Short mmCIF file of C-alpha atoms in Angstrom, two decimals:
data_model
loop_
_atom_site.label_atom_id
_atom_site.label_comp_id
_atom_site.label_asym_id
_atom_site.label_seq_id
_atom_site.Cartn_x
_atom_site.Cartn_y
_atom_site.Cartn_z
CA MET G 21 110.68 87.04 57.41
CA ILE G 22 107.24 85.98 56.58
CA THR G 23 104.54 88.64 56.49
CA PRO G 24 101.24 87.80 58.23
CA ARG G 25 98.39 87.53 55.85
CA ASN G 26 95.54 90.18 56.37
CA PRO G 27 92.52 88.28 57.45
CA ALA G 28 90.21 90.65 56.11
CA GLY G 29 91.82 90.45 52.69
CA PRO G 30 89.85 87.68 51.26
CA THR G 31 86.61 89.34 52.04
CA SER G 32 87.44 92.87 51.17
CA ARG G 33 86.75 92.41 47.38
CA PRO G 34 83.41 90.75 47.83
CA VAL G 35 82.55 93.28 50.29
CA ARG G 36 83.22 96.10 48.02
CA ILE G 37 81.29 94.46 45.21
CA LEU G 38 78.15 93.88 47.36
CA ARG G 39 78.35 97.44 48.50
CA GLY G 40 78.48 98.69 45.25
CA ILE G 41 75.73 96.62 43.73
CA SER G 42 73.47 97.71 46.86
CA ALA G 43 74.31 101.19 46.36
CA VAL G 44 73.48 101.39 42.64
CA LEU G 45 70.30 99.52 43.13
CA ALA G 46 69.19 101.44 46.18
CA SER G 47 70.09 104.75 44.26
CA PHE G 48 68.13 103.75 41.23
CA LEU G 49 64.87 102.65 43.46
CA ALA G 50 65.07 105.57 45.75
CA PHE G 51 65.06 108.00 42.90
CA LEU G 52 62.10 106.21 41.28
CA VAL G 53 59.95 105.97 44.26
CA LEU G 54 60.81 109.47 45.39
CA ALA G 55 59.77 110.84 42.07
CA ILE G 56 56.67 108.79 42.17
CA VAL G 57 55.80 109.85 45.59
CA LEU G 58 56.41 113.52 44.96
CA GLY G 59 54.56 113.56 41.75
CA ALA G 60 51.48 111.89 43.39
CA TYR G 61 51.49 114.38 46.06
CA PHE G 62 52.42 117.46 43.97
CA PRO G 63 51.15 116.94 40.53
CA ALA G 64 52.40 120.18 39.32
CA ILE G 65 55.91 119.04 39.39
CA PRO G 66 57.19 118.68 35.77
CA LYS G 67 57.46 115.09 34.56
CA ALA G 68 57.15 113.40 38.04
CA GLY G 69 53.55 114.98 38.21
CA VAL G 70 52.76 112.93 35.13
CA ILE G 71 53.92 109.40 36.31
CA GLY G 72 53.35 110.06 40.02
CA PRO G 73 49.48 110.12 40.08
CA VAL G 74 49.41 107.20 37.50
CA LEU G 75 51.99 104.75 39.34
CA GLY G 76 51.30 106.23 42.89
CA GLY G 77 47.77 106.24 42.45
CA GLN G 78 47.15 102.93 40.92
CA TYR G 79 50.01 101.06 42.64
CA PRO G 80 50.59 102.53 46.11
CA PHE G 81 51.40 99.28 47.91
CA HIS G 82 53.74 98.05 45.12
CA VAL G 83 55.37 101.46 45.45
CA ALA G 84 55.57 101.01 49.27
CA LEU G 85 57.15 97.65 48.79
CA THR G 86 59.70 98.82 46.13
CA ALA G 87 60.66 101.57 48.78
CA LEU G 88 61.19 99.08 51.48
CA VAL G 89 63.49 97.15 49.27
CA ALA G 90 65.48 100.17 48.46
CA ALA G 91 65.70 101.00 52.15
CA ALA G 92 67.05 97.49 52.82
CA LEU G 93 69.66 97.75 50.10
CA ALA G 94 70.81 101.26 51.41
CA ALA G 95 70.90 99.89 54.87
CA LEU G 96 73.11 96.98 53.59
CA ALA G 97 75.36 99.45 51.97
CA TRP G 98 75.37 101.57 54.98
CA ARG G 99 76.65 98.61 57.15
CA ALA G 100 79.21 97.89 54.50
CA GLY G 101 81.02 101.31 55.02
CA LEU G 102 78.93 103.91 53.02
CA VAL G 103 77.82 105.40 56.16
CA ARG G 104 76.61 108.87 55.14
CA TRP G 105 75.11 107.89 51.77
CA GLY G 106 73.41 104.72 53.17
CA ARG G 107 71.85 106.58 56.13
CA THR G 108 70.38 109.33 53.83
CA VAL G 109 68.94 106.87 51.35
CA THR G 110 67.43 104.91 54.04
CA VAL G 111 65.91 107.83 55.75
CA VAL G 112 64.55 109.00 52.13
CA THR G 113 63.18 105.52 51.28
CA THR G 114 61.77 104.97 54.58
CA LEU G 115 59.63 108.22 54.17
CA CYS G 116 58.63 107.23 50.75
CA THR G 117 57.30 104.05 52.21
CA LEU G 118 55.21 105.79 54.62
CA ALA G 119 53.98 108.18 52.05
CA ALA G 120 52.71 105.58 49.73
CA LEU G 121 51.17 103.67 52.43
CA VAL G 122 49.13 106.94 53.31
CA ILE G 123 47.89 107.08 49.74
CA GLY G 124 46.71 103.44 49.98
CA GLY G 125 45.20 104.23 53.38
CA ILE G 126 43.20 107.11 51.92
CA GLN G 127 41.95 105.21 48.99
CA PHE G 128 41.11 102.19 51.17
CA GLN G 129 38.96 104.50 53.27
CA ALA G 130 37.23 106.10 50.19
CA ALA G 131 36.63 102.47 49.07
CA LYS G 132 35.06 101.48 52.60
CA ASN G 133 32.89 104.84 52.49
CA ALA G 134 31.67 103.72 48.94
CA GLY G 135 30.54 100.43 50.39
CA THR G 136 33.29 98.61 48.55
CA ASP G 137 34.09 94.95 49.55
CA VAL G 138 37.77 95.47 49.04
CA SER G 139 39.83 92.55 47.79
CA PHE G 140 43.49 92.99 48.60
CA SER G 141 44.33 89.83 46.62
CA GLU G 142 43.23 91.74 43.54
CA VAL G 143 45.14 94.57 44.37
CA PHE G 144 48.40 92.48 43.98
CA THR G 145 47.19 90.03 41.33
CA GLU G 146 45.08 92.03 39.14
CA LEU G 147 47.19 94.42 37.38
CA ALA G 148 45.66 94.53 33.95
CA TYR G 149 42.30 93.83 32.30
CA PRO G 150 41.07 90.27 33.57
CA ALA G 151 40.65 87.55 30.79
CA ALA G 152 36.85 87.86 31.05
CA LYS G 153 34.64 86.79 28.15
CA PRO G 154 31.09 88.01 27.13
CA ASN G 155 28.24 85.65 27.19
CA THR G 156 27.76 86.43 23.60
CA THR G 157 28.66 89.03 20.91
CA LYS G 158 26.08 90.23 18.33
CA THR G 159 26.02 92.82 15.51
CA TYR G 160 23.68 95.76 16.49
CA ALA G 161 24.10 97.93 13.40
CA SER G 162 25.92 98.01 10.00
CA PRO G 163 26.26 101.56 9.07
CA GLU G 164 28.16 102.09 5.68
CA GLY G 165 27.97 98.30 5.49
CA LYS G 166 30.50 97.88 8.17
CA PRO G 167 29.28 95.80 11.23
CA LEU G 168 29.31 97.33 14.70
CA ARG G 169 29.40 94.67 17.47
CA VAL G 170 28.11 94.52 21.18
CA ASP G 171 29.55 92.18 23.94
CA ALA G 172 26.75 90.99 26.26
CA TYR G 173 27.78 90.22 29.92
CA LEU G 174 24.72 88.69 31.37
CA PRO G 175 23.69 87.94 35.08
CA LYS G 176 22.47 84.43 35.90
CA LYS G 177 18.84 84.24 35.00
CA THR G 178 16.31 84.40 37.81
CA PRO G 179 12.78 83.11 36.86
CA GLY G 180 10.35 86.02 36.90
CA LYS G 181 13.20 88.62 37.64
CA LYS G 182 14.42 91.23 35.11
CA THR G 183 17.59 92.98 35.59
CA PRO G 184 18.83 96.57 35.12
CA ALA G 185 21.18 97.08 32.08
CA VAL G 186 23.69 99.59 30.84
CA VAL G 187 25.25 100.35 27.24
CA LEU G 188 28.74 101.13 27.69
CA ALA G 189 31.06 102.97 25.26
CA HIS G 190 34.97 102.42 25.61
CA SER G 191 37.45 105.29 25.90
CA GLY G 192 40.25 106.12 23.41
CA GLY G 193 40.00 109.64 22.34
CA PHE G 194 37.27 108.99 19.65
CA HIS G 195 39.76 107.18 17.51
CA THR G 196 41.23 104.17 19.19
CA PHE G 197 40.57 100.99 21.45
CA ASP G 198 37.49 98.89 21.49
CA LYS G 199 34.90 97.28 23.39
CA SER G 200 37.01 94.74 24.89
CA ASP G 201 38.63 97.30 27.16
CA LEU G 202 35.30 97.15 29.11
CA ARG G 203 35.41 93.26 29.72
CA GLY G 204 36.43 93.60 33.49
CA THR G 205 33.75 95.84 34.36
CA GLY G 206 31.23 94.23 32.23
CA ARG G 207 31.93 90.83 33.99
CA TRP G 208 31.98 92.23 37.35
CA LEU G 209 28.72 94.07 36.99
CA ALA G 210 27.07 91.06 35.36
CA ASP G 211 28.26 89.11 38.48
CA HIS G 212 26.56 91.67 40.64
CA GLY G 213 23.10 91.49 38.83
CA VAL G 214 23.51 94.34 36.05
CA ALA G 215 23.51 93.34 32.45
CA VAL G 216 26.37 95.17 30.49
CA PHE G 217 26.30 95.80 26.64
CA ALA G 218 29.65 96.81 25.75
CA VAL G 219 29.66 98.43 22.24
CA ASP G 220 31.97 99.49 19.65
CA TYR G 221 31.41 102.70 17.50
CA ARG G 222 32.76 104.24 14.41
CA LEU G 223 36.19 105.62 15.19
CA ALA G 224 37.48 108.63 13.85
CA ALA G 225 40.84 108.98 11.65
CA PRO G 226 42.73 111.93 10.24
CA ASP G 227 40.62 111.73 6.89
CA ARG G 228 37.43 110.44 8.53
CA PRO G 229 35.70 112.60 11.33
CA THR G 230 32.98 110.93 13.26
CA TRP G 231 31.18 113.79 15.28
CA ASP G 232 27.93 112.99 13.17
CA LYS G 233 28.18 109.25 13.40
CA ALA G 234 29.49 108.05 16.74
CA PRO G 235 26.91 109.57 18.90
CA GLN G 236 24.41 108.20 16.71
CA ASP G 237 26.02 104.80 16.94
CA LEU G 238 25.25 104.79 20.62
CA ALA G 239 21.67 105.67 19.95
CA SER G 240 21.50 102.74 17.66
CA ALA G 241 23.17 100.46 20.28
CA LEU G 242 20.64 101.69 22.89
CA SER G 243 17.79 101.06 20.61
CA TRP G 244 18.93 97.47 19.76
CA VAL G 245 19.28 96.77 23.56
CA GLN G 246 15.76 98.15 24.20
CA LYS G 247 14.34 96.12 21.26
CA ASN G 248 16.07 92.77 22.66
CA ALA G 249 15.52 93.42 26.26
CA ASP G 250 13.38 90.58 26.85
CA ASP G 251 15.54 88.16 25.15
CA TYR G 252 18.48 89.02 27.67
CA GLY G 253 16.14 89.31 30.72
CA VAL G 254 16.55 93.00 30.88
CA ASP G 255 13.90 95.48 32.23
CA SER G 256 13.51 97.67 29.26
CA SER G 257 12.58 100.84 31.80
CA ARG G 258 15.83 100.36 33.49
CA ILE G 259 18.47 100.82 30.59
CA SER G 260 21.25 103.24 31.03
CA LEU G 261 23.86 104.73 28.80
CA GLY G 262 27.41 105.39 29.84
CA GLY G 263 31.21 105.41 28.98
CA MET G 264 34.69 106.04 29.97
CA SER G 265 36.44 109.19 28.91
CA ALA G 266 35.55 109.88 25.13
CA GLY G 267 33.01 107.04 25.47
CA GLY G 268 31.49 109.22 28.38
CA THR G 269 31.43 112.16 26.19
CA LEU G 270 29.57 110.30 23.46
CA ALA G 271 27.27 108.67 26.00
CA MET G 272 26.30 111.95 27.75
CA ASN G 273 25.96 113.66 24.23
CA ALA G 274 23.44 110.87 22.74
CA ALA G 275 21.60 110.76 26.17
CA TYR G 276 20.95 114.39 26.53
CA ARG G 277 20.22 114.74 22.87
CA LEU G 278 17.81 111.97 22.69
CA GLN G 279 15.91 113.52 25.65
CA ASN G 280 16.04 116.71 23.80
CA GLY G 281 14.93 115.45 20.53
CA THR G 282 17.98 116.46 18.58
CA ILE G 283 19.62 113.30 17.43
CA GLU G 284 18.47 110.07 15.51
CA ALA G 285 20.03 106.48 15.50
CA SER G 286 22.30 105.90 12.72
CA GLU G 287 20.45 102.66 11.88
CA GLY G 288 17.12 101.21 13.19
CA THR G 289 14.40 102.97 15.31
CA THR G 290 15.53 105.99 17.40
CA PRO G 291 15.32 104.94 21.04
CA LYS G 292 13.63 106.38 24.19
CA PRO G 293 16.08 108.31 26.21
CA PRO G 294 18.09 105.86 28.81
CA VAL G 295 16.87 106.01 32.34
CA SER G 296 20.12 107.48 33.39
CA VAL G 297 23.62 108.22 31.98
CA VAL G 298 27.10 107.55 33.29
CA GLY G 299 30.27 109.53 32.66
CA PHE G 300 33.61 108.02 33.88
CA TYR G 301 36.27 110.91 33.51
CA PRO G 302 34.61 112.44 30.34
CA GLY G 303 35.17 115.40 28.28
CA THR G 304 32.17 117.57 28.89
CA ASP G 305 33.28 120.15 26.35
CA VAL G 306 34.98 119.25 23.32
CA THR G 307 36.06 122.99 22.60
CA GLN G 308 37.83 123.01 26.16
CA MET G 309 39.48 119.80 25.17
CA TRP G 310 40.97 121.59 22.32
CA LYS G 311 42.05 124.43 24.28
CA ASP G 312 43.58 122.53 27.10
CA ASP G 313 45.71 120.21 24.87
CA VAL G 314 46.69 117.81 27.43
CA ALA G 315 47.63 114.13 26.94
CA GLY G 316 46.39 114.23 23.09
CA THR G 317 42.96 116.12 23.74
CA ARG G 318 43.65 118.49 20.82
CA GLU G 319 44.44 115.82 18.43
CA ALA G 320 41.59 113.67 19.41
CA ALA G 321 39.20 116.64 19.12
CA GLU G 322 40.47 117.58 15.73
CA MET G 323 40.21 113.97 14.49
CA PHE G 324 36.71 113.73 15.82
CA THR G 325 35.30 116.92 14.41
CA GLY G 326 37.48 117.13 11.28
CA GLY G 327 39.16 120.55 12.40
CA THR G 328 39.57 123.21 14.77
CA PRO G 329 36.89 125.03 16.88
CA GLU G 330 37.43 128.12 14.60
CA GLN G 331 36.97 125.89 11.54
CA TYR G 332 33.75 124.15 12.82
CA PRO G 333 32.12 125.79 15.77
CA ASP G 334 28.91 124.20 15.15
CA ARG G 335 30.27 120.82 15.11
CA TYR G 336 32.27 121.42 18.49
CA ARG G 337 29.04 122.83 20.15
CA GLU G 338 26.77 119.91 18.79
CA VAL G 339 28.96 117.16 20.39
CA SER G 340 29.62 118.93 23.78
CA PRO G 341 27.41 117.73 26.59
CA THR G 342 27.63 121.23 27.95
CA SER G 343 25.54 122.40 24.99
CA ASP G 344 22.61 120.37 25.98
CA ILE G 345 22.18 121.09 29.72
CA ARG G 346 18.65 121.82 30.48
CA PRO G 347 15.76 120.50 32.74
CA GLY G 348 14.53 116.98 32.47
CA LEU G 349 17.68 115.27 31.46
CA PRO G 350 18.24 111.82 32.51
CA ARG G 351 19.88 111.16 36.26
CA THR G 352 23.52 111.38 35.80
CA LEU G 353 26.76 109.97 37.47
CA LEU G 354 30.13 111.67 37.14
CA VAL G 355 33.22 109.97 38.36
CA VAL G 356 36.56 111.67 38.10
CA GLY G 357 40.02 111.29 39.76
CA ASP G 358 41.19 114.34 41.69
CA ARG G 359 44.57 114.15 39.82
CA ASP G 360 43.06 114.05 36.46
CA ARG G 361 44.82 116.41 34.12
CA SER G 362 42.52 116.09 31.10
CA ALA G 363 39.07 115.66 32.49
CA ARG G 364 39.98 118.16 35.43
CA PRO G 365 37.97 117.49 38.57
CA GLU G 366 36.96 121.08 38.74
CA THR G 367 35.52 120.99 35.30
CA ILE G 368 33.54 117.92 36.14
CA THR G 369 32.37 119.41 39.29
CA ASP G 370 31.26 122.59 37.50
CA PHE G 371 29.45 120.51 34.95
CA GLY G 372 27.59 118.47 37.56
CA ASN G 373 26.63 121.91 39.53
CA ALA G 374 25.34 123.06 36.23
CA LEU G 375 22.97 120.02 35.72
CA LYS G 376 21.82 120.42 39.26
CA LYS G 377 20.99 124.23 38.78
CA GLN G 378 18.47 122.86 36.03
CA GLY G 379 16.94 120.28 38.42
CA VAL G 380 18.76 117.33 37.01
CA SER G 381 19.52 114.58 39.52
CA THR G 382 23.34 114.52 39.52
CA GLU G 383 26.03 112.70 41.59
CA VAL G 384 29.62 113.80 41.35
CA LYS G 385 32.13 111.25 42.69
CA GLU G 386 35.80 112.37 42.99
CA LEU G 387 38.38 109.56 43.87
CA PRO G 388 41.64 110.44 45.93
CA PHE G 389 45.08 110.11 44.15
CA ALA G 390 43.51 108.95 40.95
CA GLU G 391 44.49 110.01 37.36
CA HIS G 392 42.74 109.83 34.03
CA ALA G 393 41.70 106.10 33.25
CA PHE G 394 42.08 105.01 36.88
CA ASP G 395 40.28 101.86 36.26
CA ASP G 396 42.88 100.47 33.74
CA VAL G 397 44.36 98.45 36.59
CA TYR G 398 41.33 96.25 37.37
CA GLY G 399 42.64 95.30 40.84
CA SER G 400 43.59 98.85 42.18
CA LEU G 401 41.55 100.27 44.98
CA THR G 402 40.22 103.07 42.61
CA SER G 403 39.16 100.71 40.30
CA GLN G 404 37.33 98.68 42.80
CA THR G 405 35.77 101.69 44.26
CA SER G 406 34.51 103.20 41.10
CA ARG G 407 32.89 99.76 40.20
CA GLN G 408 30.98 99.64 43.31
CA ILE G 409 29.94 103.39 42.80
CA LEU G 410 28.45 102.38 39.43
CA LEU G 411 26.85 99.35 40.64
CA HIS G 412 24.96 101.43 43.46
CA PHE G 413 24.02 103.92 40.77
CA LEU G 414 22.57 101.63 38.37
CA THR G 415 20.75 99.59 41.00
CA GLU G 416 19.62 102.23 43.58
CA ASN G 417 15.75 102.54 43.45
CA THR G 418 15.13 99.83 41.24
CA HIS G 419 14.23 97.05 43.41
#
């Protein structure tokens, strides 16, 4: 007697393998996107609240696409026999797709409200700093015999027309990174009519605090730009000072103390105060940075000052922008993400309100679903929006 062959036999093994692969990949991707989305919406969730605002806020459309892939794989496993599991994962990943698209939609609306000419091609292609190069690099000072350099990003010269300018200090917790981190912002602003001078400053180390050096270096950089304004086609009356994170702290500290007459340049002539000052997600109170101890802020504060607030209260007070709030300070722009854990939005808002109470012209911009260093991803919607906000601030009332 001949036993009939089972027609499903030859395909059963491939089906099981395909089902298993689909199930594993769908499970992994579903867990990942769910953690990102939940963390983006609810930053208080442990661990997910750290990665969610970063990945969900900077890559919402990428997260949505990943969730769609997970949904497709789950649906495939569902059709292959894992009905209950496949149905559940398909529903979860579909909801994650919608949630990620909502983040992107809210950020898109914020971009349009800021007047941003949104480029969706950049959203998907510019995932890091672009390979932009400065027009020239010069030494602006050599304190302690070590040269400090400045990258100049310059607009095309127009005969008879001078441009506004900004001296920008990089982020890095007072002890790391360099001026090249500003190349994307520098080139973009230059292409839109603002000269940018991205500067290095003396970085702190465990055995070398720079609380009495780095702010003075920014004063020297400002002095150098003011002195060489004509050579670069810059209007010397429209030179601003700004920075990102720790660079923003240094910029505000230097700008306010120049206005108050309590700081001198580390080298060269002490400059006139800048016409305005910019702080992107800055630390406004270095003592508070030490107390909060979020994402390395305590280590950065101690390295910068040489110790704790208890050891050196005068140093902490001197380098904190909160110590110099008074009438007559330069016009100020503060930009922060509403998910920032280290430069908390409520802290930035309170600082801005304190400036306003003293009659200082101050703008506070809070970007949705944005964490600290939201402009690290050059093409993200928040990065595009922040550049437009900065451009408007530097150019308004200057024509």
